[in-house]
Amino acid sequence: MLKIKNIQTFYGNIQALKDVTIDIHEGEIVTLIGANGAGKSTTLMSICGITPPRAGEILLDGDPIQNLSPEKIVQRGIVQVPEGRRIFPDMTVVENLEMGAFLRNNKPQVQQDLNYVMTLFPILEKRRNQLGGTLSGGEQQMLAISRALMARPRVLLLDEPSLGLAPLIIKQIFEIIKQINKESNTTIFLVEQNANQALKLADRGYVMENGRITLVDSADSLLANDDVRKAYLGI
Ligand code: ATP
């Protein structure tokens, strides 16, 4: 469904991605793990059109999308939950959610989706008129995921949803990611430093080091791989 083919992405003269190839099939949960600075966020930014690759291709259902604007890429169904949530702090929960649907015209369907995300995360219903900036870290992450869902993604890109959150909240968020994947057949591409949790959730995983993919396998095989265990699971 989403094919990233030999992409090279730069920041000025610095090459952050070196010949990265990733295949994501419809309905899968795929994770990309790696150390700080490996290039994981850059991979997501390249897919979203924020830092487009200088070479290589990104194909959605076989169509190249690497030259489309970020807005067009969202319209094609690829939506990112950025690292550090980046919700709108001075808008209420409901206003944040409505922003996620700003490219959609079908108001009844948007209202239906608003109700759906409130059932996924009931705490957002309770906080519906509270300003985004006053929410806890976990609630902000829930809001950021929900805001992305308001765009009706076919592929949801998640950048370190566990960052800075307590283990119990991480568990809850990861369970809901699984639920989103199952209930609406939303394909998930999850970037994580928390490799253990990410591999437990995912079907397949990619390992990235210094801007290159060094391993790809089923999540179960990666969890059992000695090199992965030493480098990323602290075992
Ligand atoms: P982290 O988990 O810390 O977010 P990451 O694996 O997501 O790390 P990236 O943020 O993609 O890694 O960074 C990849 C490389 O690109 C790093 O060497 C980083 O310093 C560099 N880089 C990232 N953003 C920029 C930027 N805006 N300008 C210049 N270099 C950048």
mmCIF file of C-alpha atoms and ligand atoms in Angstrom, residues 11 14 16 35-42 83 160 193, ligand 1:
data_model
loop_
_atom_site.group_PDB
_atom_site.id
_atom_site.type_symbol
_atom_site.label_atom_id
_atom_site.label_comp_id
_atom_site.label_asym_id
_atom_site.label_seq_id
_atom_site.Cartn_x
_atom_site.Cartn_y
_atom_site.Cartn_z
ATOM 1 C CA TYR A 11 18.965 18.797 5.746
ATOM 2 C CA ILE A 14 23.641 16.678 5.861
ATOM 3 C CA ALA A 16 19.797 12.073 7.148
ATOM 4 C CA ALA A 35 18.490 5.031 18.543
ATOM 5 C CA ASN A 36 18.314 8.797 18.957
ATOM 6 C CA GLY A 37 19.169 10.572 15.734
ATOM 7 C CA ALA A 38 18.967 7.418 13.572
ATOM 8 C CA GLY A 39 16.565 9.116 11.159
ATOM 9 C CA LYS A 40 13.190 7.795 12.300
ATOM 10 C CA SER A 41 11.407 11.157 12.487
ATOM 11 C CA THR A 42 12.986 12.184 9.189
ATOM 12 C CA GLU A 83 6.577 13.824 18.086
ATOM 13 C CA GLU A 160 7.091 8.274 19.535
ATOM 14 C CA GLN A 193 12.454 4.323 20.864
HETATM 15 P P1 ATP B 1 14.911 11.006 17.780
HETATM 16 O O1 ATP B 1 14.418 9.711 18.302
HETATM 17 O O2 ATP B 1 15.904 11.655 18.690
HETATM 18 O O3 ATP B 1 13.818 11.924 17.334
HETATM 19 P P2 ATP B 1 15.334 10.164 15.065
HETATM 20 O O4 ATP B 1 15.733 8.753 14.841
HETATM 21 O O5 ATP B 1 13.908 10.498 14.872
HETATM 22 O O6 ATP B 1 15.796 10.626 16.506
HETATM 23 P P3 ATP B 1 15.894 12.320 13.260
HETATM 24 O O7 ATP B 1 15.241 13.332 14.133
HETATM 25 O O8 ATP B 1 15.196 11.887 12.044
HETATM 26 O O9 ATP B 1 16.254 11.033 14.135
HETATM 27 O O10 ATP B 1 17.348 12.855 12.890
HETATM 28 C C1 ATP B 1 18.196 12.212 11.917
HETATM 29 C C2 ATP B 1 19.426 13.064 11.702
HETATM 30 O O11 ATP B 1 19.056 14.286 11.039
HETATM 31 C C3 ATP B 1 20.154 13.472 12.973
HETATM 32 O O12 ATP B 1 21.516 13.448 12.719
HETATM 33 C C4 ATP B 1 19.660 14.866 13.224
HETATM 34 O O13 ATP B 1 20.622 15.644 13.910
HETATM 35 C C5 ATP B 1 19.466 15.413 11.804
HETATM 36 N N1 ATP B 1 18.390 16.413 11.758
HETATM 37 C C6 ATP B 1 17.111 16.255 12.130
HETATM 38 N N2 ATP B 1 16.388 17.388 11.940
HETATM 39 C C7 ATP B 1 17.253 18.288 11.427
HETATM 40 C C8 ATP B 1 17.145 19.654 11.000
HETATM 41 N N3 ATP B 1 15.972 20.289 11.054
HETATM 42 N N4 ATP B 1 18.256 20.252 10.537
HETATM 43 C C9 ATP B 1 19.429 19.594 10.462
HETATM 44 N N5 ATP B 1 19.606 18.328 10.829
HETATM 45 C C10 ATP B 1 18.548 17.663 11.309
#
